[in-house]
Short mmCIF file of C-alpha atoms in Angstrom, two decimals:
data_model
loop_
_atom_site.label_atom_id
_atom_site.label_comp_id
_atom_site.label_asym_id
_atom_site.label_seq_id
_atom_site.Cartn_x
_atom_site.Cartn_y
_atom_site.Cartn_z
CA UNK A 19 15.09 48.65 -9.32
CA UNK A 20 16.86 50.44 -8.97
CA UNK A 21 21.79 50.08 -8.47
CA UNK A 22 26.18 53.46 -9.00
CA UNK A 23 26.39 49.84 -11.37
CA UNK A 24 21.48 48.99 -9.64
CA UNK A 25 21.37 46.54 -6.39
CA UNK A 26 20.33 48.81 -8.62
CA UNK A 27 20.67 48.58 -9.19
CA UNK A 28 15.56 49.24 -9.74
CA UNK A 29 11.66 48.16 -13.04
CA UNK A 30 11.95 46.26 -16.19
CA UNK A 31 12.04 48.64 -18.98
CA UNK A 32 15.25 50.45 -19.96
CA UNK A 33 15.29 53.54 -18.66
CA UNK A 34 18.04 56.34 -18.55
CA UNK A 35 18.39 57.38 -14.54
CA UNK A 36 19.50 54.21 -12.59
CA UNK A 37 22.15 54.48 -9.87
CA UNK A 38 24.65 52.41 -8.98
CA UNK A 39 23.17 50.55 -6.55
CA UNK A 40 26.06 47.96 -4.92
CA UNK A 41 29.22 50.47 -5.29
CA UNK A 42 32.61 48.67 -4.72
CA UNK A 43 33.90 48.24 -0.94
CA UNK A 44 36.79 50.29 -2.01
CA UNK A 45 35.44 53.11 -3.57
CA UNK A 46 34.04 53.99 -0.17
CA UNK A 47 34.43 57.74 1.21
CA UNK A 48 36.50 59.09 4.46
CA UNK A 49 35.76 62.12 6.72
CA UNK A 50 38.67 61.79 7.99
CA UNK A 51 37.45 59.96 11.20
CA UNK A 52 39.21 57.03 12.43
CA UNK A 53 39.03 54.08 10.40
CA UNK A 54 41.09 52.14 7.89
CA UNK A 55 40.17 53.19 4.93
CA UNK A 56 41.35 56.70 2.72
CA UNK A 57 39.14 59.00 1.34
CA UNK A 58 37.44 57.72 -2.28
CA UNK A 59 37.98 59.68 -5.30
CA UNK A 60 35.62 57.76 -7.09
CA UNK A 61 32.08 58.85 -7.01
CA UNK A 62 28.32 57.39 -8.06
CA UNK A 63 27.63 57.80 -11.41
CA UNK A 64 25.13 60.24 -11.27
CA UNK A 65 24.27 59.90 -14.88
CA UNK A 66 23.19 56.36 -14.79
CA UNK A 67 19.70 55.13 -15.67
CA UNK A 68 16.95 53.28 -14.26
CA UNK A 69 16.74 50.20 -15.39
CA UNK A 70 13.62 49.17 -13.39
CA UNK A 71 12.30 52.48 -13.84
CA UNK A 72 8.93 52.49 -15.76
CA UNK A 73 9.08 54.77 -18.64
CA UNK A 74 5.91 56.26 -19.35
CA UNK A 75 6.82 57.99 -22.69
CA UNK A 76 9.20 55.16 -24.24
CA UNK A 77 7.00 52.61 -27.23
CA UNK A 78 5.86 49.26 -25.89
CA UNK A 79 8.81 47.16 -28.09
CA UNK A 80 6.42 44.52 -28.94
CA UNK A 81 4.92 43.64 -25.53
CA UNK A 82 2.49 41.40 -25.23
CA UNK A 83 -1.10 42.93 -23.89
CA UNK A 84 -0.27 42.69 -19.94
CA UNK A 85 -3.87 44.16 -19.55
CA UNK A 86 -5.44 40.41 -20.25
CA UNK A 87 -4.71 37.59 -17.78
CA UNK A 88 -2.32 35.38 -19.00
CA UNK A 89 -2.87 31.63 -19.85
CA UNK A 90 -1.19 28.94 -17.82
CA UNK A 91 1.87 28.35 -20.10
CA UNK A 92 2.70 24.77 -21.45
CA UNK A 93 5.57 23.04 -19.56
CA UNK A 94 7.21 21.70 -22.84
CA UNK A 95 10.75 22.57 -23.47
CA UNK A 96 12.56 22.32 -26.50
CA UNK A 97 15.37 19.77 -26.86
CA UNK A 98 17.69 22.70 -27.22
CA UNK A 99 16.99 24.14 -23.43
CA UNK A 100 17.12 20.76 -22.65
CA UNK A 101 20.74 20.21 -23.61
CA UNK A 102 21.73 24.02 -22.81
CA UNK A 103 20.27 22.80 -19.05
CA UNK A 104 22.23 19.77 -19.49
CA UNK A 105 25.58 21.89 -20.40
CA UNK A 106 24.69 24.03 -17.55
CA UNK A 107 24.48 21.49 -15.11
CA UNK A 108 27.72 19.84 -16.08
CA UNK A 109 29.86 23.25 -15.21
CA UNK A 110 27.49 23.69 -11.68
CA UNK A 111 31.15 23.60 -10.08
CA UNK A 112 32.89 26.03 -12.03
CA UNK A 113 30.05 28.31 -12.44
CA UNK A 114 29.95 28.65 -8.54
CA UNK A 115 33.73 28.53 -7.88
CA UNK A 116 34.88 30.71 -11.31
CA UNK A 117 31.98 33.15 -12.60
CA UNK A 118 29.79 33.77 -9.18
CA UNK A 119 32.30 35.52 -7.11
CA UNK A 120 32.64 38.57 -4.80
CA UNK A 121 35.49 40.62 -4.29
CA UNK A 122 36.39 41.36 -0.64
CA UNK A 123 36.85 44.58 0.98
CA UNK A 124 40.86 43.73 1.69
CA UNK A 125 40.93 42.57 -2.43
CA UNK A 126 40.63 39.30 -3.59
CA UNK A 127 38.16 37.38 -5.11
CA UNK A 128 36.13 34.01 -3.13
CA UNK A 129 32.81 32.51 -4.48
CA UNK A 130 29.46 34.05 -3.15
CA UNK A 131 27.73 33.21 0.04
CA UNK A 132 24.66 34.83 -1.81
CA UNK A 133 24.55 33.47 -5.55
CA UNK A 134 24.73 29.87 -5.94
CA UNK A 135 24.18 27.97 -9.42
CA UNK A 136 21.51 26.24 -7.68
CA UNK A 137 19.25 29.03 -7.42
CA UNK A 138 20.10 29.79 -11.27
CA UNK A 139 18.76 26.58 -12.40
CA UNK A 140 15.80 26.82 -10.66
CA UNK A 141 14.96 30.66 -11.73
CA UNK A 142 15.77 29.05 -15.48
CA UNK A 143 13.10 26.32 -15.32
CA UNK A 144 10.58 28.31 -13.58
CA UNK A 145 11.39 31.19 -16.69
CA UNK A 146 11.46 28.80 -19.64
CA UNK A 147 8.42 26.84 -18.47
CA UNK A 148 5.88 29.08 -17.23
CA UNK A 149 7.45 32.41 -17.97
CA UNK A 150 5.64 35.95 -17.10
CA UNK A 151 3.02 37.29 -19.73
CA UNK A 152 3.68 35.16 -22.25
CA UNK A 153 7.25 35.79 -22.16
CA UNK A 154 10.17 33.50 -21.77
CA UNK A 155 13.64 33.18 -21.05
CA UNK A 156 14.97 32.34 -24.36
CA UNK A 157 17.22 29.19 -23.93
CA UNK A 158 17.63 28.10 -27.18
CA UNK A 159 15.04 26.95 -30.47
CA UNK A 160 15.09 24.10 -32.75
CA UNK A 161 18.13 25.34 -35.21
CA UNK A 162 20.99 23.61 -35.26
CA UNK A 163 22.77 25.84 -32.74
CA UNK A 164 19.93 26.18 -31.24
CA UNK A 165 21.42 25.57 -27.65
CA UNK A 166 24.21 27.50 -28.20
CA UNK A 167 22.26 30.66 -28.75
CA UNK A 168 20.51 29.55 -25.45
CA UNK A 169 23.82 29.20 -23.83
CA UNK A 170 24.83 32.73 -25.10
CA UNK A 171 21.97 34.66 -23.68
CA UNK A 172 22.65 33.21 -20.34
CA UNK A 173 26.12 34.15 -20.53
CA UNK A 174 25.12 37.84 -21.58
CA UNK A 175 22.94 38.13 -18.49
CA UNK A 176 25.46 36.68 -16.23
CA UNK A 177 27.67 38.88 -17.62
CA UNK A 178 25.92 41.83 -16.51
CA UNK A 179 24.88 40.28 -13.15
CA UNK A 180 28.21 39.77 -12.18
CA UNK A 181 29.20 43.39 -12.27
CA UNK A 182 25.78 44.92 -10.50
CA UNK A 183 25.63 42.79 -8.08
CA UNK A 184 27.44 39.23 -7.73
CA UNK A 185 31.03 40.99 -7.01
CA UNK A 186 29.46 43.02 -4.27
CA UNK A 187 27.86 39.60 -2.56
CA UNK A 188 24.64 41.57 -2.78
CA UNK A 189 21.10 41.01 -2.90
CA UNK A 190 19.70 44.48 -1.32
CA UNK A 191 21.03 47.75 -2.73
CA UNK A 192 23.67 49.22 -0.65
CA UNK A 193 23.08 52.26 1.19
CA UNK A 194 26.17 54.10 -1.17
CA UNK A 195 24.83 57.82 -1.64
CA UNK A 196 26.76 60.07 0.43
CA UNK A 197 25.66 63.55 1.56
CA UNK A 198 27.16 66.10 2.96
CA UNK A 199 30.11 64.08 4.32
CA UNK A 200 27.04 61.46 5.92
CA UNK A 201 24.53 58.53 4.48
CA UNK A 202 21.25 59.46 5.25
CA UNK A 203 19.05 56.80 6.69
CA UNK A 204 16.43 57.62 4.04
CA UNK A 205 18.60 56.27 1.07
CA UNK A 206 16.18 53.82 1.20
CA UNK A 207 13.82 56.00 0.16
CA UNK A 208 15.86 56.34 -3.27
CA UNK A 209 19.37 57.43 -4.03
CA UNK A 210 20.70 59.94 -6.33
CA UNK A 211 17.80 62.13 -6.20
CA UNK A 212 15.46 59.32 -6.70
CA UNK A 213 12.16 58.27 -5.27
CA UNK A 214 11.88 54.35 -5.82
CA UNK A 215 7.71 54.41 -4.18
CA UNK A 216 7.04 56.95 -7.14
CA UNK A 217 8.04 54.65 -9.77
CA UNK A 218 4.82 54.09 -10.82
CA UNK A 219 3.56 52.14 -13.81
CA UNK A 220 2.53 53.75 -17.41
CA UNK A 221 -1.89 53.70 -17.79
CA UNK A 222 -2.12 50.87 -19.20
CA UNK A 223 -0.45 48.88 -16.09
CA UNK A 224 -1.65 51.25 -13.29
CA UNK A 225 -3.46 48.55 -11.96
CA UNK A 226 -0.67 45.76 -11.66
CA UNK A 227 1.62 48.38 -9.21
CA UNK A 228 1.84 47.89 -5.19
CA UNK A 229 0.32 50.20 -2.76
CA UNK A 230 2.74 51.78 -0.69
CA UNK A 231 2.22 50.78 2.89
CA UNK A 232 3.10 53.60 5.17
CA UNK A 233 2.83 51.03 8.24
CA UNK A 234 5.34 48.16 6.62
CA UNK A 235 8.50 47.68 8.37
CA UNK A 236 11.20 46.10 6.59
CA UNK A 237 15.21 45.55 6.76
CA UNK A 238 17.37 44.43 4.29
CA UNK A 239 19.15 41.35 4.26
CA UNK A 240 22.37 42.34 2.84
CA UNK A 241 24.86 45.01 2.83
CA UNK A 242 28.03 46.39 2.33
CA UNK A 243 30.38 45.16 4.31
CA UNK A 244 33.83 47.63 4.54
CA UNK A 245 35.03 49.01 7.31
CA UNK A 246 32.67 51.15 8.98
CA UNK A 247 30.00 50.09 6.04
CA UNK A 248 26.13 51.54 6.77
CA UNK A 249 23.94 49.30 8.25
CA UNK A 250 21.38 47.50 6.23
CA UNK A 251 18.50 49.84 4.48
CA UNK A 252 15.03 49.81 6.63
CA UNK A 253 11.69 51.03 6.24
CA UNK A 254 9.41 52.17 9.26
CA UNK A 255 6.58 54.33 10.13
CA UNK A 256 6.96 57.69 11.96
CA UNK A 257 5.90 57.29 15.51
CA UNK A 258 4.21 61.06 15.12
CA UNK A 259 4.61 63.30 12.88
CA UNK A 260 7.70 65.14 14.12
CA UNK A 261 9.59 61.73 13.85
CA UNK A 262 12.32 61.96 11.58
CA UNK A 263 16.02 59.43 10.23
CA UNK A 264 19.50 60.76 10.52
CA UNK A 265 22.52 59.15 9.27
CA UNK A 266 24.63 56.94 9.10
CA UNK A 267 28.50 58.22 10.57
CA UNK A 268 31.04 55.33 8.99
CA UNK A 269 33.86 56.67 11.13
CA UNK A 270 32.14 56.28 14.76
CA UNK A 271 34.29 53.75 16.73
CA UNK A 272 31.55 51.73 18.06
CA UNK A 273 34.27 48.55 19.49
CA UNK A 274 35.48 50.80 22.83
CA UNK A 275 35.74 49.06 26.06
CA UNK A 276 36.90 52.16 27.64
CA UNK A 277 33.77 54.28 27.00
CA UNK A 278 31.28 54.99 29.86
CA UNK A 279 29.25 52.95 29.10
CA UNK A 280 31.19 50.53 27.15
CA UNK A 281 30.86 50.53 23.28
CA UNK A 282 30.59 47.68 21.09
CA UNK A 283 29.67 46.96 17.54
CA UNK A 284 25.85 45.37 17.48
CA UNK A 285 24.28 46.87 14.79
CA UNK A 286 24.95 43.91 11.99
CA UNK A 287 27.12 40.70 12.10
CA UNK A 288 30.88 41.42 11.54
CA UNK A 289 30.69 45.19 12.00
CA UNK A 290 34.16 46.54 12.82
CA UNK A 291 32.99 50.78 12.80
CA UNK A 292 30.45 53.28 12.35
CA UNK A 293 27.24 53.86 13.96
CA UNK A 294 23.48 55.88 13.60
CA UNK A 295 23.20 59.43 14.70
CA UNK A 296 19.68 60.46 15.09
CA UNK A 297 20.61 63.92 16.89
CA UNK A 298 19.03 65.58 13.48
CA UNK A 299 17.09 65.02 10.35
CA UNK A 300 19.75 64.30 7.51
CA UNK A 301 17.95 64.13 4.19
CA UNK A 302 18.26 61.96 1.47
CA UNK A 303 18.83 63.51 -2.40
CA UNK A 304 15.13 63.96 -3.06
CA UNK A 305 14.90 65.88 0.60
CA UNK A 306 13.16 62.69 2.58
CA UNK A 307 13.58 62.80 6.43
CA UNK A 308 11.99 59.96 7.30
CA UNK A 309 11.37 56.25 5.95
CA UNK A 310 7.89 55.73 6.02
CA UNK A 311 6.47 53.35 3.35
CA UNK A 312 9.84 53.63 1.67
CA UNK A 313 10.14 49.85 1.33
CA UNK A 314 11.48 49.80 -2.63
CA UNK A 315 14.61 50.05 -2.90
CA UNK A 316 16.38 47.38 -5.18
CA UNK A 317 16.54 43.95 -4.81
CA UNK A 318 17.55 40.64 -6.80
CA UNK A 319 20.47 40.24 -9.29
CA UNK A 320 19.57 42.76 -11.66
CA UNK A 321 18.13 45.08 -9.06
CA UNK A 322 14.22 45.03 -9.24
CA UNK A 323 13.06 48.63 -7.70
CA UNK A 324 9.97 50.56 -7.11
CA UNK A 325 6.18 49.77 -6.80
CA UNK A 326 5.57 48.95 -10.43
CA UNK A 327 8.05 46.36 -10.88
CA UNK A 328 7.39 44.38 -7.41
CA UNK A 329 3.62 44.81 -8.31
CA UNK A 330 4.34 43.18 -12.04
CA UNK A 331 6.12 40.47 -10.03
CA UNK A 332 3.09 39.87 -7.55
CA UNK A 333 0.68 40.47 -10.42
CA UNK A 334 2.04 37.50 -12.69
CA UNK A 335 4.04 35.26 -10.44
CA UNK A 336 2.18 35.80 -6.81
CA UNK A 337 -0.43 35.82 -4.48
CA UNK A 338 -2.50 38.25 -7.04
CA UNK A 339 -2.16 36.06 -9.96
CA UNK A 340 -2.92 33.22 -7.68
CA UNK A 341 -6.39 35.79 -5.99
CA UNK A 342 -7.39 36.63 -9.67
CA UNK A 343 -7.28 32.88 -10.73
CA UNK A 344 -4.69 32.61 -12.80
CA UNK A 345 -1.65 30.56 -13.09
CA UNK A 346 0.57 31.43 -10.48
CA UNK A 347 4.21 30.08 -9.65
CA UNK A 348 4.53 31.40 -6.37
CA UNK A 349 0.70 31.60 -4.98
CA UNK A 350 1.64 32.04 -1.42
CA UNK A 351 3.87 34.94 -2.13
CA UNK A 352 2.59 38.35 -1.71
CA UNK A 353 5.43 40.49 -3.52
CA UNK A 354 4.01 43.69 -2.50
CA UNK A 355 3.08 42.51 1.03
CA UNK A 356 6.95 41.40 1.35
CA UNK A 357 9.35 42.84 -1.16
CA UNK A 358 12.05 41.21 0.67
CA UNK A 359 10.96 37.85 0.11
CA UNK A 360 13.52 37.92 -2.79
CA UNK A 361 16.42 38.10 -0.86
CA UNK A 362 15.48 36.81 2.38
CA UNK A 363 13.55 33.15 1.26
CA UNK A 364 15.52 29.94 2.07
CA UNK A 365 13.21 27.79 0.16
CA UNK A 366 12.85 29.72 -2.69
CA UNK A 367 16.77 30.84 -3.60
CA UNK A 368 15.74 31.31 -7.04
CA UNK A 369 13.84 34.39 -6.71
CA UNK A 370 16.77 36.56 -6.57
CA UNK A 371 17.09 35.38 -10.14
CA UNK A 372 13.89 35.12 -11.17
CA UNK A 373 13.29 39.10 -10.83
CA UNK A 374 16.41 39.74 -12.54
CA UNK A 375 15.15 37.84 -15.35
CA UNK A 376 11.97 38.95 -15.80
CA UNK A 377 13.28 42.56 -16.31
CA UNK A 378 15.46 40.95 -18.90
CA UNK A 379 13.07 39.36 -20.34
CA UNK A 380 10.61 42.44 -20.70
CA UNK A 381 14.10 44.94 -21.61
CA UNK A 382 16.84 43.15 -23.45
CA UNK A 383 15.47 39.90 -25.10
CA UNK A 384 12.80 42.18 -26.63
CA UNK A 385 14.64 45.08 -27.33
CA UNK A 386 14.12 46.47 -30.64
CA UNK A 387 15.10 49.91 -31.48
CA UNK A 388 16.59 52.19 -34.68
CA UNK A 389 17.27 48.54 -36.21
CA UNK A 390 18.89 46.79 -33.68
CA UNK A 391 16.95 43.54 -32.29
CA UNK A 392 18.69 41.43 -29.89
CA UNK A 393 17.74 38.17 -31.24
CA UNK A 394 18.77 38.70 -34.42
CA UNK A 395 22.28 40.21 -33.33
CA UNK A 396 22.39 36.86 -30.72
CA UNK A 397 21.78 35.26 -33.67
CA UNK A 398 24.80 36.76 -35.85
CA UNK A 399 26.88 36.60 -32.99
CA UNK A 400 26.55 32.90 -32.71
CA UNK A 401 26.64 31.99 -36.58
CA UNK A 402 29.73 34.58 -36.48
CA UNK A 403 31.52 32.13 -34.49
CA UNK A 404 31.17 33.96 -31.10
CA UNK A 405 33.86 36.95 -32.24
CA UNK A 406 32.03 40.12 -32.22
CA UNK A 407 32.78 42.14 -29.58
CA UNK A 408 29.16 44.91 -30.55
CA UNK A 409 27.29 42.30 -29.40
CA UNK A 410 28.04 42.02 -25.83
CA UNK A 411 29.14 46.00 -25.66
CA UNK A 412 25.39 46.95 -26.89
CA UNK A 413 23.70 44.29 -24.51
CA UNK A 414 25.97 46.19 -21.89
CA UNK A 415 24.49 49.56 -23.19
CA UNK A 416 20.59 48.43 -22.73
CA UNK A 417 20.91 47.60 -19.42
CA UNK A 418 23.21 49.98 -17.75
CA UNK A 419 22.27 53.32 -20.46
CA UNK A 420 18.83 51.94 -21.44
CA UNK A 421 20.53 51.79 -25.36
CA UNK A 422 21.97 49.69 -27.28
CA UNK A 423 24.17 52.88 -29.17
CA UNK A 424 25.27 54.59 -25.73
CA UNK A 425 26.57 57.41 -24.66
CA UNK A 426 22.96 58.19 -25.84
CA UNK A 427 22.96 61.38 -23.87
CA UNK A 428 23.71 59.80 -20.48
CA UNK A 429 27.39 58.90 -20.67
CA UNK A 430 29.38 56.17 -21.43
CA UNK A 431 28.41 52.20 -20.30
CA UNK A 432 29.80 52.13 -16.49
CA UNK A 433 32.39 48.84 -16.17
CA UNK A 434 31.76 48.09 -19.75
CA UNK A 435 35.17 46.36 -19.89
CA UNK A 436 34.27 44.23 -17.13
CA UNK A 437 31.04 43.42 -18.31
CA UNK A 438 32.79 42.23 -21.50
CA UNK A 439 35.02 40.25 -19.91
CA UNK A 440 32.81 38.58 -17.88
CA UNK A 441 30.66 37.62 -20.89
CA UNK A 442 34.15 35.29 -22.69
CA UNK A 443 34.79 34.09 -18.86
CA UNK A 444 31.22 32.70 -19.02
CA UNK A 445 31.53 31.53 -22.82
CA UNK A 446 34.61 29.83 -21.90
CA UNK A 447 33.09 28.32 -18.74
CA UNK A 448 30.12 26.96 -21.14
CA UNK A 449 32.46 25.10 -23.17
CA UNK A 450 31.15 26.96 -26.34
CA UNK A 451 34.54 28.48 -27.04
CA UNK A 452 37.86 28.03 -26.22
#
């Protein structure tokens, strides 16, 4: 789950406390140490929900019963998702080289080394074929714009992708909550005050969550990548029980031949600054010294965080669907045994996408509160001629407010401009307006 606009961010009911997880490059604080970089005015959004946090008091909106195994699901797809694939397809270059990029810490824009349309098309067909408890990723029906609907829901979701975690090149959340003037090695742990191994499933799905391995070790894949950026987030065990994590200092010049011993930057590839300082415990927000079984933190393009949500994923899709005999996409793959499988497997790039759309499968295409339902409104929006701008701006709401009406006590939609704009970019791209 769990990303200021959650790597995370973590998970797949809309929820009110999610973070920020990827934060922009240059929003990036300064103690004043050397560096490049000025002090940050802007600050994580400490108002943002969860959207991969399980909420345990919020109505099942029509779920199906995820207490009974699910049937293998048929393989047939409609002629609409056929031609939406088709239309898809056709744009593969300008979906990579227009809509998928990352802005770099200098400014500018270039196409992501970690989102590829490739990967999309293969989260899509795993979604709209075999789906997760009897859900699907809705790409299109039988009407007579029945692709174009398809073809608008994709947009919507790319639309939010590309602000929480596409422009930061991100697949792990960043390590982004500062404290104290430091980043405590236990953000991984959970940011803002958060605890991402406590986000546990409501009764009813206790039984699909991950145990939380106190021995895993784990380190992330990506990061941020400014000047002086924190190193990847890790899990580990304590080697006794007075172990304890420090911080992170961004403004430590690491590259300094003249240092006895000389200095230079190891930690991660293309590290300019900054370094660990383990000469105390630093705590995280939620008072963690230490990163023992704190393996959760949020991962994929929507941010999938926390036990429940990587157990849901192993539960349906993995090796537990696959142990309890039923139908399993990815047998072999034990979610809960590797979280990071989703941003660190070569052969299967779509899984990155694939846990994004599962939580927006579960938390936007069946959202249906106070009279708004997203498929009818995709619906309107589409026999409206594409024009109305409360379409995309509630979409925008569920997933980064957990509402469709927001500030709904938790402020107003973070990037919501943005997210807009990136919703006509990808219309536009689609060929479905002009």
């Amino acid at each position: 789950k769990n990303k200021p606009d959650k790597n995370k961010p973590n998970k797949n009911k809309p929820n009110k406390n999610k973070p920020d997880k990827n934060k922009p490059d240059k929003d990036k604080p300064s103690k004043n140490k050397p560096g490049k970089n000025k002090p940050s005015k802007n600050k994580p959004d400490k108002n943002k929900p969860s959207k991969n946090k399980p909420d345990k008091d919020k109505p099942d909106m029509d779920k199906p019963d995820m207490d009974k195994p699910d049937k293998p699901t048929s393989a047939v797809v409609n002629s609409s998702a056929k031609k939406a694939l088709d239309i898809l397809k056709s744009k593969e270059n300008k979906i990579d080289n227009e809509l998928f990029l990352y802005e770099l810490p200098g400014g500018g824009w270039v196409p992501s080394t970690v989102y590829k349309y490739d990967g999309l098309e293969k989260g899509l067909k795993v979604m709209i074929t075999k789906g997760v408890a009897g859900m699907k990723f809705y790409l299109g029906d039988d009407s007579s714009n029945g692709h174009k609907k398809g073809l608008v829901n994709v947009a919507a979701f790319l639309a939010q992708s590309m602000k929480e975690t596409i422009k930061y090149d991100a697949c792990d959340e960043n390590s982004w909550d500062l404290i104290d003037g430091r980043y405590p090695l236990s953000n991984a742990c959970g940011q803002l005050g958060q605890s991402y191994q406590d986000y546990h499933c409501p009764p009813h799905e206790k039984h699909m969550e991950c145990p939380v391995d106190k021995n895993m070790e784990i380190t992330a894949v990506t990061h941020a990548k400014w000047y002086g950026a924190p190193a990847p987030l890790f899990c580990r065990p304590k080697s006794d029980k007075n172990d304890f994590t420090g911080s992170w200092d961004y403004g430590y010049m690491c590259n300094d031949a003249w240092a006895d011993p000389p200095r230079t930057c190891d930690v991660y590839e293309g590290q300019k600054a900054g370094g660990f300082d383990n000469s105390e415990p630093v705590p995280n927000g939620s008072g963690r010294t230490d990163v023992e079984g704190c393996c959760w933190w949020g991962r994929g393009v929507i941010q999938t965080t926390g036990i429940c949500n990587f157990g849901k994923l192993n539960y349906y899709l993995g090796k537990r669907a696959a142990s309890d005999g039923r139908d399993a996409a990815y047998p072999k793959i034990d979610f809960c045994k590797d979280p990071e499988i989703i941003c660190s497997s070569e052969e299967f790039e779509e899984l990155k996408w694939i846990a994004g759309m599962f939580y927006w499968m579960e938390s936007v295409q069946k959202y249906d509160v106070e009279g708004w339902n997203y498929m009818e409104r995709l619906e309107e929006f589409v026999d409206g001629g594409f024009s109305d701008p409360s379409f995309i701006n509630a979409v925008s709401g569920i997933v980064n407010r957990g509402c469709h009406n927001p500030p709904c006590g938790t402020g107003a939609v973070d990037g919501a401009p943005e997210r807009s704009e990136n919703f006509e970019k990808a219309l536009v791209t689609f060929g479905i307006k002009d």
